[in-house]
Every structure is written in structure tokens, then in C-alpha cells.
Tab-separated table of C-alpha atoms in Angstrom:
chain	number	residue	atom	x	y	z
J	115	ALA	CA	126.457	61.010	97.126
J	116	LEU	CA	129.759	59.233	97.805
J	117	GLY	CA	127.880	55.978	97.830
J	118	GLY	CA	126.262	56.590	94.455
J	119	GLN	CA	129.694	57.611	92.928
J	120	ALA	CA	131.307	54.587	94.287
J	121	ARG	CA	128.930	52.224	92.753
J	122	ALA	CA	129.145	53.883	89.360
J	123	GLU	CA	132.976	53.501	89.527
J	124	GLY	CA	132.514	49.981	90.657
J	125	GLU	CA	130.273	49.198	87.703
J	126	ARG	CA	132.804	50.717	85.250
J	127	THR	CA	135.580	48.417	86.455
J	128	GLU	CA	133.208	45.405	86.662
J	129	GLU	CA	132.847	45.624	82.886
J	130	LEU	CA	136.495	44.831	82.390
J	131	LEU	CA	136.436	42.050	85.007
J	132	GLU	CA	136.435	38.398	83.791
J	133	PRO	CA	135.312	36.288	86.602
J	134	ASN	CA	137.199	33.073	87.442
J	135	THR	CA	135.387	29.789	87.166
J	136	TRP	CA	133.360	28.115	89.870
J	137	GLU	CA	136.001	25.368	90.045
J	138	GLU	CA	138.873	27.868	90.613
J	139	VAL	CA	136.994	29.846	93.206
J	140	THR	CA	135.794	26.824	95.236
J	141	SER	CA	138.840	24.623	95.111
J	142	TYR	CA	141.587	27.081	95.897
J	143	CYS	CA	140.957	28.403	99.427
J	144	ASN	CA	142.596	29.496	102.587
J	145	PHE	CA	140.427	28.591	105.529
J	146	TYR	CA	142.832	27.164	108.161
J	147	GLU	CA	140.222	25.912	110.417
J	148	PHE	CA	139.989	23.013	107.942
J	149	GLY	CA	143.772	22.707	107.224
J	150	THR	CA	146.640	24.701	105.738
J	151	GLY	CA	146.463	23.057	102.274
J	152	LYS	CA	144.683	25.080	99.487
J	153	GLY	CA	142.670	21.957	98.785
J	154	ASP	CA	141.769	21.042	102.485
J	155	PRO	CA	138.806	23.412	102.797
J	156	SER	CA	136.952	22.004	99.761
J	157	LYS	CA	137.749	18.504	101.101
J	158	TYR	CA	136.761	18.973	104.805
J	159	ALA	CA	134.546	21.985	105.066
J	160	ASP	CA	131.338	20.108	104.294
J	161	ARG	CA	131.644	18.888	107.971
J	162	MET	CA	130.652	22.433	109.185
J	163	THR	CA	126.954	22.648	110.216
J	164	ILE	CA	125.684	25.946	108.758
J	165	GLU	CA	121.864	25.319	109.737
J	166	PRO	CA	120.827	26.875	111.927
J	167	TRP	CA	123.029	29.838	111.810
J	168	SER	CA	123.011	33.251	113.872
J	169	VAL	CA	125.193	36.194	114.109
J	170	THR	CA	125.636	37.985	117.501
J	171	ILE	CA	125.792	41.547	117.137
J	172	ASP	CA	126.942	43.306	120.304
J	173	GLY	CA	129.100	46.005	121.730
J	174	LEU	CA	128.283	49.570	121.003
J	175	VAL	CA	124.910	49.123	119.416
J	176	GLU	CA	121.417	50.050	120.387
J	177	LYS	CA	119.922	46.655	119.465
J	178	PRO	CA	122.464	44.059	120.476
J	179	GLY	CA	121.477	40.354	120.131
J	180	GLU	CA	121.378	37.259	118.209
J	181	TYR	CA	120.316	37.708	114.597
J	182	SER	CA	119.340	34.536	112.820
J	183	PHE	CA	120.560	34.159	109.251
J	184	ASP	CA	117.024	33.999	107.946
J	185	GLN	CA	115.991	37.153	109.981
J	186	ILE	CA	118.965	39.078	108.255
J	187	LEU	CA	118.275	37.834	104.872
J	188	GLY	CA	114.659	39.026	105.314
J	189	GLU	CA	115.804	42.564	106.069
J	190	MET	CA	118.541	42.876	103.419
J	191	THR	CA	118.443	43.334	99.635
J	192	LEU	CA	120.894	41.063	97.853
J	193	GLU	CA	122.824	42.372	94.811
J	194	GLU	CA	125.708	41.044	92.685
J	195	ARG	CA	129.173	42.492	93.116
J	196	ILE	CA	131.990	41.315	90.817
J	197	TYR	CA	135.190	42.200	92.671
J	198	ARG	CA	138.924	41.506	92.381
J	199	PHE	CA	140.131	39.353	95.240
J	200	ARG	CA	143.924	39.673	96.079
J	201	CYS	CA	145.410	37.258	98.565
J	202	VAL	CA	148.442	38.428	100.602
J	203	GLU	CA	150.280	35.493	99.158
J	204	ALA	CA	150.273	37.296	95.809
J	205	TRP	CA	147.615	35.441	93.958
J	206	SER	CA	144.426	36.813	92.832
J	207	MET	CA	140.889	35.975	91.349
J	208	VAL	CA	137.850	37.788	90.191
J	209	VAL	CA	134.715	36.695	92.040
J	210	PRO	CA	131.084	37.361	91.406
J	211	TRP	CA	129.669	37.698	94.905
J	212	GLN	CA	126.119	38.076	95.935
J	213	GLY	CA	125.467	39.944	99.316
J	214	PHE	CA	124.392	43.212	100.900
J	215	GLU	CA	126.238	46.183	102.226
J	216	LEU	CA	127.629	45.652	105.851
J	217	ALA	CA	126.435	49.208	106.485
J	218	ASP	CA	122.853	47.979	106.010
J	219	LEU	CA	123.353	45.309	108.741
J	220	LEU	CA	125.101	47.701	111.044
J	221	ASN	CA	122.263	50.146	110.621
J	222	LEU	CA	119.880	47.378	111.561
J	223	ALA	CA	121.616	46.939	114.906
J	224	GLU	CA	122.002	50.830	115.166
J	225	VAL	CA	125.546	51.635	115.838
J	226	GLN	CA	126.127	54.000	118.826
J	227	ASP	CA	127.938	57.283	118.531
J	228	GLY	CA	131.166	56.117	120.515
J	229	ALA	CA	131.762	53.225	118.124
J	230	LYS	CA	134.955	53.517	116.196
J	231	TYR	CA	135.800	49.847	115.055
J	232	VAL	CA	134.081	46.631	114.204
J	233	ALA	CA	135.334	43.254	115.282
J	234	PHE	CA	134.347	40.002	113.523
J	235	GLU	CA	134.692	36.359	114.672
J	236	THR	CA	134.578	33.111	112.567
J	237	LEU	CA	132.755	29.975	113.947
J	238	TYR	CA	135.008	27.950	116.166
J	239	ARG	CA	133.712	24.483	116.462
J	240	PRO	CA	136.660	22.038	116.895
J	241	ALA	CA	134.505	18.839	116.305
J	242	GLU	CA	133.685	19.965	112.793
J	243	MET	CA	137.018	21.723	111.999
J	244	PRO	CA	139.932	19.252	111.704
J	245	GLY	CA	142.454	22.001	111.168
J	246	THR	CA	141.906	23.546	114.605
J	247	VAL	CA	143.793	20.633	116.190
J	248	TYR	CA	146.862	22.578	115.427
J	249	LYS	CA	147.470	25.962	116.810
J	250	VAL	CA	148.264	27.483	113.523
J	251	LEU	CA	146.505	30.622	114.630
J	252	ASP	CA	144.873	31.536	117.817
J	253	TRP	CA	141.369	30.340	117.415
J	254	PRO	CA	138.691	31.642	116.861
J	255	TYR	CA	139.788	33.548	113.795
J	256	ARG	CA	139.302	37.220	114.327
J	257	GLU	CA	139.306	40.272	112.049
J	258	GLY	CA	138.398	43.926	112.270
J	259	LEU	CA	137.652	47.113	110.419
J	260	ARG	CA	137.713	50.767	111.338
J	261	LEU	CA	133.985	51.963	111.366
J	262	ASP	CA	134.313	54.033	108.244
J	263	GLU	CA	135.845	51.186	106.346
J	264	ALA	CA	133.047	49.003	107.560
J	265	MET	CA	130.319	51.545	106.470
J	266	HIS	CA	131.964	52.028	103.076
J	267	PRO	CA	129.588	50.942	100.229
J	268	LEU	CA	132.105	48.593	98.673
J	269	THR	CA	132.187	46.589	101.951
J	270	ILE	CA	129.751	43.771	101.741
J	271	MET	CA	128.647	40.723	103.558
J	272	ALA	CA	128.412	37.902	101.021
J	273	THR	CA	125.966	35.084	101.101
J	274	GLY	CA	126.640	33.516	97.606
J	275	ILE	CA	128.840	33.244	94.600
J	276	PHE	CA	127.859	32.625	90.990
J	277	GLY	CA	124.236	32.979	91.980
J	278	LYS	CA	124.458	30.137	94.385
J	279	PRO	CA	124.648	30.032	98.123
J	280	LEU	CA	128.317	30.211	99.389
J	281	PRO	CA	130.015	26.800	99.522
J	282	ASN	CA	131.234	26.109	103.046
J	283	GLN	CA	134.915	26.295	101.938
J	284	ASN	CA	134.191	29.937	100.754
J	285	GLY	CA	132.716	30.889	104.212
J	286	ALA	CA	129.166	29.877	104.213
J	287	PRO	CA	126.656	31.067	105.142
J	288	LEU	CA	127.781	34.614	105.602
J	289	ARG	CA	131.222	36.220	105.114
J	290	LEU	CA	132.770	39.645	104.904
J	291	VAL	CA	134.213	40.846	101.597
J	292	VAL	CA	136.400	43.968	101.640
J	293	PRO	CA	137.822	44.192	98.114
J	294	TRP	CA	140.632	46.680	98.594
J	295	LYS	CA	142.205	44.641	101.408
J	296	TYR	CA	144.204	41.412	101.364
J	297	GLY	CA	141.865	38.454	101.341
J	298	PHE	CA	142.514	37.366	104.952
J	299	LYS	CA	140.670	40.552	105.989
J	300	SER	CA	137.493	39.062	104.441
J	301	ILE	CA	136.632	36.892	107.336
J	302	LYS	CA	134.460	33.759	106.634
J	303	SER	CA	131.620	32.083	108.291
J	304	VAL	CA	131.004	35.041	110.699
J	305	VAL	CA	129.203	34.388	114.067
J	306	ARG	CA	129.821	37.564	115.897
J	307	ILE	CA	130.095	41.250	115.033
J	308	THR	CA	131.158	43.548	117.843
J	309	LEU	CA	131.238	47.309	117.741
J	310	THR	CA	134.044	48.746	119.922
J	311	ASP	CA	135.848	51.991	120.632
J	312	ALA	CA	139.245	50.513	120.357
J	313	GLU	CA	141.269	48.715	117.645
J	314	PRO	CA	140.381	45.008	118.062
J	315	PRO	CA	142.894	42.210	118.050
J	316	THR	CA	143.112	40.405	114.730
J	317	SER	CA	144.332	36.860	114.132
J	318	TRP	CA	147.262	37.317	111.628
J	319	ASN	CA	148.358	40.535	113.267
J	320	MET	CA	148.534	38.640	116.588
J	321	ALA	CA	150.398	35.909	114.993
J	322	ASN	CA	153.010	38.017	113.237
J	323	PRO	CA	152.585	41.766	113.654
J	324	ARG	CA	155.686	42.510	111.543
J	325	GLU	CA	154.216	40.743	108.492
J	326	TYR	CA	150.417	41.500	108.879
J	327	GLY	CA	149.135	44.932	109.776
J	328	PHE	CA	145.758	45.789	111.067
J	329	TYR	CA	144.937	47.685	107.789
J	330	SER	CA	146.363	45.353	105.338
J	331	ASN	CA	145.284	47.350	102.256
J	332	VAL	CA	146.534	45.967	98.965
J	333	ASN	CA	149.548	48.156	98.160
J	334	PRO	CA	152.105	47.252	95.629
J	335	ASP	CA	154.597	49.566	97.096
J	336	VAL	CA	154.619	47.848	100.570
J	337	SER	CA	156.264	44.489	100.419
J	338	HIS	CA	155.416	41.643	102.726
J	339	PRO	CA	158.800	41.016	104.610
J	340	ARG	CA	159.087	37.685	102.940
J	341	TRP	CA	157.913	38.589	99.386
J	342	SER	CA	157.098	41.463	97.069
J	343	GLN	CA	153.550	42.631	96.583
J	344	ALA	CA	154.331	44.582	93.462
J	345	THR	CA	152.777	41.800	91.190
J	346	GLU	CA	150.420	38.947	91.452
J	347	ARG	CA	149.415	35.757	89.620
J	348	ARG	CA	145.763	35.515	88.547
J	349	ILE	CA	144.497	32.032	89.244
J	350	GLY	CA	143.554	30.014	86.177
J	351	GLY	CA	146.411	31.117	83.949
J	352	GLY	CA	148.172	27.760	83.971
J	353	LEU	CA	151.863	26.988	84.188
J	354	PHE	CA	153.074	29.860	81.834
J	355	ALA	CA	150.813	32.844	82.909
J	356	ARG	CA	152.567	36.165	83.209
J	357	ARG	CA	152.378	37.935	86.530
J	358	ARG	CA	150.388	41.062	86.474
J	359	PRO	CA	151.042	44.307	88.300
J	360	THR	CA	149.158	44.608	91.558
J	361	LEU	CA	146.918	47.832	91.638
J	362	MET	CA	146.923	50.268	94.539
J	363	PHE	CA	143.972	49.346	96.811
J	364	ASN	CA	143.475	46.446	94.371
J	365	GLY	CA	142.047	48.747	91.703
J	366	TYR	CA	139.577	50.542	94.205
J	367	GLU	CA	141.810	53.625	94.735
J	368	ASP	CA	139.160	56.174	93.502
J	369	GLU	CA	136.591	54.748	95.855
J	370	VAL	CA	138.712	54.314	99.069
J	371	ALA	CA	141.832	56.342	99.063
J	372	ALA	CA	140.069	59.199	100.828
J	373	LEU	CA	139.778	56.871	103.790
J	374	TYR	CA	143.481	57.023	104.399
J	375	GLU	CA	144.318	60.493	103.214
J	376	ASP	CA	146.380	61.553	106.268
J	377	MET	CA	148.014	58.255	107.018
J	378	ASP	CA	151.520	56.983	106.134
J	379	LEU	CA	150.533	53.669	104.466
J	380	SER	CA	153.960	52.086	104.971
J	381	GLU	CA	153.596	52.727	108.760
J	382	TYR	CA	149.891	51.644	108.867
J	383	PHE	CA	150.361	48.769	106.445
V	255	MET	CA	167.390	-7.834	106.464
V	256	GLU	CA	169.775	-10.237	104.684
V	257	LEU	CA	167.046	-10.935	101.981
V	258	ALA	CA	166.449	-7.039	101.599
V	259	ASN	CA	170.157	-6.571	101.051
V	260	GLN	CA	170.383	-9.454	98.593
V	261	LEU	CA	167.395	-8.040	96.536
V	262	LEU	CA	168.905	-4.538	96.701
V	263	ARG	CA	172.392	-5.977	95.352
V	264	ARG	CA	170.427	-7.166	92.378
V	265	LEU	CA	168.764	-3.660	91.643
V	266	PRO	CA	170.902	-1.851	89.046
V	267	VAL	CA	171.916	1.734	89.961
V	268	TRP	CA	170.614	3.007	86.642
V	269	ALA	CA	167.037	1.885	87.597
V	270	VAL	CA	167.248	3.978	90.682
V	271	TYR	CA	168.256	7.027	88.508
V	272	LEU	CA	165.363	6.340	86.160
V	273	LEU	CA	162.704	5.772	88.800
V	274	GLY	CA	163.917	8.652	90.782
V	275	ALA	CA	163.921	11.091	87.856
V	276	LEU	CA	160.422	10.091	86.516
V	277	PRO	CA	158.366	12.266	88.957
V	278	ALA	CA	159.871	15.406	87.462
V	279	PRO	CA	158.365	15.156	83.966
V	280	TRP	CA	155.288	13.434	85.444
V	281	LEU	CA	154.625	16.298	87.775
V	282	PHE	CA	155.293	18.886	85.038
V	283	TYR	CA	152.789	16.984	82.834
V	284	LEU	CA	150.205	17.227	85.636
V	285	GLY	CA	150.886	20.885	86.064
V	286	LEU	CA	150.152	21.356	82.338
V	287	THR	CA	146.948	19.419	82.325
V	288	GLY	CA	145.398	20.642	85.637
V	289	GLY	CA	146.417	17.628	87.726
V	290	LEU	CA	148.021	19.974	90.250
V	291	GLY	CA	145.044	22.235	90.855
V	292	VAL	CA	144.162	25.753	89.603
V	293	GLU	CA	147.493	27.161	90.683
V	294	PRO	CA	150.076	24.885	89.178
V	295	VAL	CA	153.200	27.062	89.449
V	296	ARG	CA	153.175	27.174	93.214
V	297	ALA	CA	152.226	23.400	93.433
V	298	LEU	CA	155.014	22.436	91.068
V	299	GLU	CA	157.535	24.569	92.991
V	300	HIS	CA	156.392	22.973	96.088
V	301	GLU	CA	156.431	19.391	94.961
V	302	TYR	CA	159.903	19.567	93.465
V	303	GLY	CA	161.200	21.330	96.724
V	304	GLU	CA	159.597	18.702	98.905
V	305	LEU	CA	160.872	15.923	96.859
V	306	ALA	CA	164.500	17.441	97.099
V	307	LEU	CA	164.159	17.594	100.827
V	308	GLN	CA	162.959	13.997	101.033
V	309	LEU	CA	165.901	12.777	99.002
V	310	LEU	CA	168.358	14.967	101.065
V	311	ILE	CA	167.078	13.207	104.228
V	312	LEU	CA	167.363	9.840	102.518
V	313	THR	CA	171.023	10.461	101.675
V	314	LEU	CA	171.628	11.424	105.287
V	315	ALA	CA	169.721	8.365	106.473
V	316	ILE	CA	171.809	5.791	104.418
V	317	SER	CA	174.832	5.386	106.633
V	318	PRO	CA	172.826	5.177	109.947
V	319	LEU	CA	170.431	2.660	108.293
V	320	ARG	CA	173.456	0.440	107.639
V	321	ARG	CA	174.971	0.997	111.020
V	322	LEU	CA	171.884	0.550	113.037
V	323	LEU	CA	169.630	-1.800	110.968
V	324	GLY	CA	172.093	-3.534	108.684
V	325	LEU	CA	170.231	-2.285	105.666
V	326	ASN	CA	172.787	-1.489	102.886
V	327	LEU	CA	171.844	1.288	100.382
V	328	MET	CA	175.436	2.466	100.010
V	329	LYS	CA	175.534	1.630	96.364
V	330	PHE	CA	172.679	3.995	95.641
V	331	ARG	CA	173.910	6.987	97.782
V	332	ARG	CA	175.447	8.917	94.832
V	333	ALA	CA	172.285	8.440	92.802
V	334	VAL	CA	170.096	9.656	95.614
V	335	GLY	CA	172.343	12.536	96.155
V	336	LEU	CA	172.411	13.568	92.610
V	337	LEU	CA	168.684	13.075	92.248
V	338	CYS	CA	168.318	15.339	95.118
V	339	PHE	CA	170.408	17.915	93.420
V	340	PHE	CA	168.305	17.362	90.247
V	341	TYR	CA	165.085	18.265	92.143
V	342	VAL	CA	166.623	21.301	93.793
V	343	LEU	CA	167.553	22.515	90.307
V	344	CYS	CA	163.973	21.836	89.027
V	345	HIS	CA	162.588	23.694	92.155
V	346	LEU	CA	164.968	26.641	91.400
V	347	LEU	CA	164.113	26.887	87.642
V	348	VAL	CA	160.265	26.813	88.319
V	349	TRP	CA	160.880	29.658	90.910
V	350	LEU	CA	163.008	31.638	88.527
V	351	LEU	CA	161.315	31.142	85.267
V	352	LEU	CA	157.534	30.429	86.011
V	353	ASP	CA	157.172	32.081	89.514
V	354	VAL	CA	159.223	35.292	89.746
V	355	GLN	CA	159.686	35.774	86.136
V	356	ILE	CA	161.368	39.140	86.558
V	357	PRO	CA	165.187	38.786	86.530
V	358	GLY	CA	165.621	42.124	88.452
V	359	GLN	CA	163.442	41.020	91.208
V	360	ILE	CA	165.166	37.680	91.596
V	361	LEU	CA	168.486	39.236	92.783
V	362	THR	CA	166.490	41.569	95.148
V	363	ASP	CA	164.616	38.486	96.437
V	364	ILE	CA	167.863	36.556	97.152
V	365	ALA	CA	169.339	39.528	98.929
V	366	LYS	CA	166.310	40.787	100.862
V	367	ARG	CA	164.309	37.772	101.759
V	368	PRO	CA	166.101	35.625	104.314
V	369	TYR	CA	164.143	32.258	103.442
V	370	ILE	CA	165.273	32.808	99.817
V	371	THR	CA	168.746	33.723	100.959
V	372	ILE	CA	168.978	30.510	102.957
V	373	GLY	CA	167.421	28.458	100.113
V	374	MET	CA	170.017	29.660	97.750
V	375	GLY	CA	172.614	29.026	100.343
V	376	ALA	CA	171.558	25.315	100.252
V	377	PHE	CA	171.802	25.321	96.591
V	378	VAL	CA	175.331	26.810	96.623
V	379	LEU	CA	176.507	24.225	99.125
V	380	MET	CA	175.215	21.486	96.940
V	381	LEU	CA	176.939	22.641	93.756
V	382	PRO	CA	180.438	21.342	94.639
V	383	LEU	CA	178.868	18.128	95.792
V	384	ALA	CA	177.136	17.549	92.507
V	385	LEU	CA	180.214	18.537	90.450
V	386	THR	CA	182.531	16.149	92.408
V	387	SER	CA	180.040	13.166	92.325
V	388	ASN	CA	182.155	11.172	89.880
V	389	ASN	CA	184.847	8.597	90.263
V	390	LEU	CA	187.543	10.699	88.953
V	391	SER	CA	186.781	13.425	91.651
V	392	VAL	CA	186.813	10.790	94.430
V	393	ARG	CA	190.096	9.423	93.335
V	394	LYS	CA	191.724	12.759	92.841
V	395	LEU	CA	190.401	14.404	96.020
V	396	GLY	CA	191.063	11.395	98.306
V	397	ARG	CA	190.434	12.511	101.977
V	398	THR	CA	189.482	15.977	100.909
V	399	TRP	CA	186.406	14.497	99.023
V	400	SER	CA	184.794	13.073	102.129
V	401	ARG	CA	185.571	16.241	104.033
V	402	LEU	CA	184.002	18.309	101.248
V	403	HIS	CA	181.001	16.109	101.144
V	404	ARG	CA	180.162	16.948	104.698
V	405	LEU	CA	178.721	20.124	103.083
V	406	THR	CA	175.578	17.887	102.811
V	407	TYR	CA	174.916	18.529	106.467
V	408	GLY	CA	174.923	22.255	105.954
V	409	ALA	CA	172.673	21.955	102.835
V	410	ALA	CA	170.212	19.767	104.708
V	411	VAL	CA	169.896	22.222	107.619
V	412	PHE	CA	169.620	25.182	105.200
V	413	GLY	CA	167.032	23.345	103.159
V	414	ALA	CA	164.827	22.368	106.089
V	415	VAL	CA	165.068	25.858	107.587
V	416	HIS	CA	164.139	27.294	104.206
V	417	PHE	CA	160.939	25.327	104.320
V	418	VAL	CA	160.248	26.377	107.959
V	419	MET	CA	160.662	29.934	107.295
V	420	LEU	CA	158.274	30.038	104.292
V	421	ALA	CA	155.333	28.557	106.125
V	422	LYS	CA	152.511	30.968	107.211
V	423	GLY	CA	151.365	30.624	110.810
V	424	PHE	CA	152.468	27.676	113.039
V	425	GLN	CA	152.669	24.679	110.938
V	426	ILE	CA	153.703	21.125	111.822
V	427	GLU	CA	155.137	19.634	108.480
V	428	PRO	CA	158.196	21.720	107.983
V	429	LEU	CA	159.187	21.355	111.562
V	430	ILE	CA	159.066	17.409	111.099
V	431	TYR	CA	161.411	17.840	108.251
V	432	LEU	CA	163.816	19.961	110.327
V	433	GLY	CA	163.487	17.554	113.249
V	434	LEU	CA	164.364	14.581	111.047
V	435	VAL	CA	167.453	16.459	109.652
V	436	LEU	CA	168.616	17.414	113.133
V	437	CYS	CA	168.185	13.816	114.486
V	438	LEU	CA	170.175	12.341	111.495
V	439	LEU	CA	172.902	14.796	112.215
V	440	ALA	CA	172.782	14.094	115.930
V	441	LEU	CA	173.053	10.331	115.110
V	442	ARG	CA	176.295	11.089	113.034
V	443	LEU	CA	177.739	13.142	115.872
V	444	ALA	CA	177.011	10.387	118.333
V	445	GLY	CA	177.969	7.552	116.054
V	446	SER	CA	181.351	9.102	115.495
V	447	ARG	CA	182.730	9.557	118.955
V	448	TRP	CA	180.420	9.737	121.955
V	449	LEU	CA	178.245	6.843	121.131
V	450	ARG	CA	181.256	4.578	120.589
V	451	GLN	CA	182.840	5.468	123.808
V	452	LEU	CA	179.508	5.017	125.665
V	453	SER	CA	178.795	1.570	124.119
V	454	GLY	CA	182.518	0.697	124.730
V	455	ALA	CA	182.175	1.670	128.453
V	456	LEU	CA	178.857	-0.450	128.665
V	457	VAL	CA	180.353	-3.491	127.145
V	458	SER	CA	183.485	-3.355	129.352
V	459	GLY	CA	181.239	-2.751	132.366
V	460	ARG	CA	179.287	-5.849	131.551
V	461	THR	CA	182.168	-8.260	131.306
């Protein structure tokens, strides 16, 4: 019932959302494995081999193993989701994704009762990733979700944008998208998904726990220590665009606030 | 080096002002027309800030370049310093008017966010330098003028630290700038007393 309701809400907001352009979405990316400049991923990510691709699903699941990308696609139903995308750096976009619900993939591997968290890992292949020469972060890039967040119907694994396969710089061939969290939670080019009973270590949190929490829900009331999160700049507005107010949970409050009912969101930021 | 110095002597200072100032309107034009990518505000802010830092390093390098390599750029030092201030001003204006936009938040940012506090500190240190960069002030202030202009060292350290502090993760580029500033300051320190004594000792030892 919750799933149906969430989708209806999602559709209502989608009508108001004007997607960004292909150029905007594919030329302005953070994918530090290819460099820290916003243009680096679109310049260098084509060096990444994405065929063949498989995702190892392990940990607390009944059917652990290597799932090939084609095998996964064969089992999943793709649908379009137009989501707001809010970066922790206070810029935002609207992206038309294609993908499937992460819950469907996790159900395929059959999550065991004891699992409480899901850990994700990005491909780490230094020969194809010039940015990994520098220890900007502790590679491979890692992210994580609580199991109920991972099973939420808004949480998807994306395989495409604008009706086309994901470009490498956007996390080909398969990436997570969690629309109510800051963009860095939506880990790209996923090669491993591990179900665990303890909160997994996550890259930005390891690099700077004061600035990047495990939850990292979009929240206009909780500042990043170095900048305010109250407003954001929508990419594509040009030099004179006004900032717009950032929405609680990036505008998905009705759908996800219940996940955090008893939590102090400034403590679990 | 003689040839370089001779050519430089023929280059009028006004040309340095002109060439140095040109990137400002050019970058602004690029920002307006898509040449700085899809997020021009941040890009413009960054370009102006980085140019200011590069010019600041150049002003610090001018006297060691003459002392160590014999390259004489002294005639242009004021121009380079003022151009640096000009880009700091551009950087600050882009931040105020195009980036933050909300006057109330600007004051909070300056007070609450250390990298902005330090950036503003660099700007404040540069103000008296820019205001006294004229012949009248040099004459009126005499020895005080050169002492006052040592504020450049503080501004350079603050500016470079500002860049280091705003980087996400462990990034090399801002650290290179900070390293250059610290090296140039160390050269000055060394050049003033210690190095002279040392080279003096070496020379007398050899004879």
C-alpha cells in the first residue's frame, strides 16, 4: 500500500519537474575516479570498460553470487523516474532516469532476516581511472543504506537517462539513485552489493565524518560545516539565476519522512 | 637574461595593466555565453580567485627572481599587485552578487565558515595595500610604506589557505599553491639574514 501511495505522490511531483538537458546532466559530474574537476568525468570516463559487467551480491543473502548485467536486466522491469538530484555542494538538477527498484534486485538475491544494512562498492580499476592516482578518497568508493531505505520504492538502480544507456561519466552501466539524499550517496558503476548487520563504512564519511554523515538526507536546516544547505542553484540557469530554497528530503518528505520518525536529524545527519 | 631585461624595459607598464585586466571581461563573457560550462557562477568565481592567487604569487616572486636569476620585473610589481587586488575584488563580487545573493547570509557565512573568514581576512589585508599603491603614499609613508606592504605575506598565506580549506577530499592543486607561497616566504626570510650570513661564511671560508 505504501509503495502505491509513494508512486502516486511521485507522479504528482513529476508533473512539475522540468528535466535538465542531456548536455547539462552529462557534462557536469562528480566522479572522482576520473578527476576532481566537474568536466573530468566526461573527458576521461570513456576509458572505463563496461562490457562485460557483473555485480557481486553477497553477505546476508540466500543466493549470493556474481550477477551479470544482462542477467539482471533480464529479470527486471525498467521504468522511467524523473527525480530531483541535489548535490551536497548546493547545486541541483532534474534527471529523467530509467531503471528498476533496488528492492526487486535485493529480492532476487533473497535478503536474510538478520540483514540491516546494504553496502555498495564502485568499480576500482586504476588503469582506466586516472583520478585514482591521487588518494582524494580511500578507493574503492563505498556507500551504504539502511535496509528500509534500500527497500523503499523511491530507491532505484538506474541503467539509463533520457531513454539512452547511462553514459560512463554518469555511472554506467548501473548505479544507485536515492533521490532524497545528497548525490554522493547515489553511488556510480556498482560492482558489489553486500547485505550486512552493521552500518557499513562509507567513503565521504570516512574522509570527513564531521562534514558527511552516514544518512546524508537532504535537509535545508542542517548546514554543511563549510556552507549553508538552505538554498541551491539549479544547473542551467546561467550567470544570473536566483537560488531556490532546498526542500526537506529534497521534496520527497511525504514519501520518506516516516523512515526517520524517531531520529534527531541534526545528530544523524 | 640581459636580453630579457632589455625587452622588458621597453614594455610599457600600461600594457601590463591592459593585458592583465583583459581576462576579467573575457571570462565574464564566456560565463554569459556558455564557455564556462553549465554552472558558470562557480566557474567564474573559481577562475577569478585562482588568477588572483597566481598574481599574488607572481608579486612575491618578483624580488627573488631578480636576486637569484637577475630577471628584473621590479617596474611591473605595482601593476601585478594591483591586478591581483582587482581579481580578488571580482572574485568577491561574484561570490556576493551571483553566488550567495542573500545579504543576511553573507554575514553569517563570514562569521561561521572558517574558509570564508580567512578569505575575507586576505581581502582586508589587501585593502590598505591597494589604497597606498600610489607615488604620493610611497613618498608620504617612507619607511612605514615598506613595512605596511609586508601585509602581502599575510594576504598570500590567507589566500592559499582559503583555497586549501575549500577543497573536498585530499586534493593536490591547492596544496601546490600553498607550497609555492611558503617557499617564496622562506626565500625572503633566508635572503634577508640567514642566507647572507651563510654565503658570507662560505666565501670567507674559501679564501
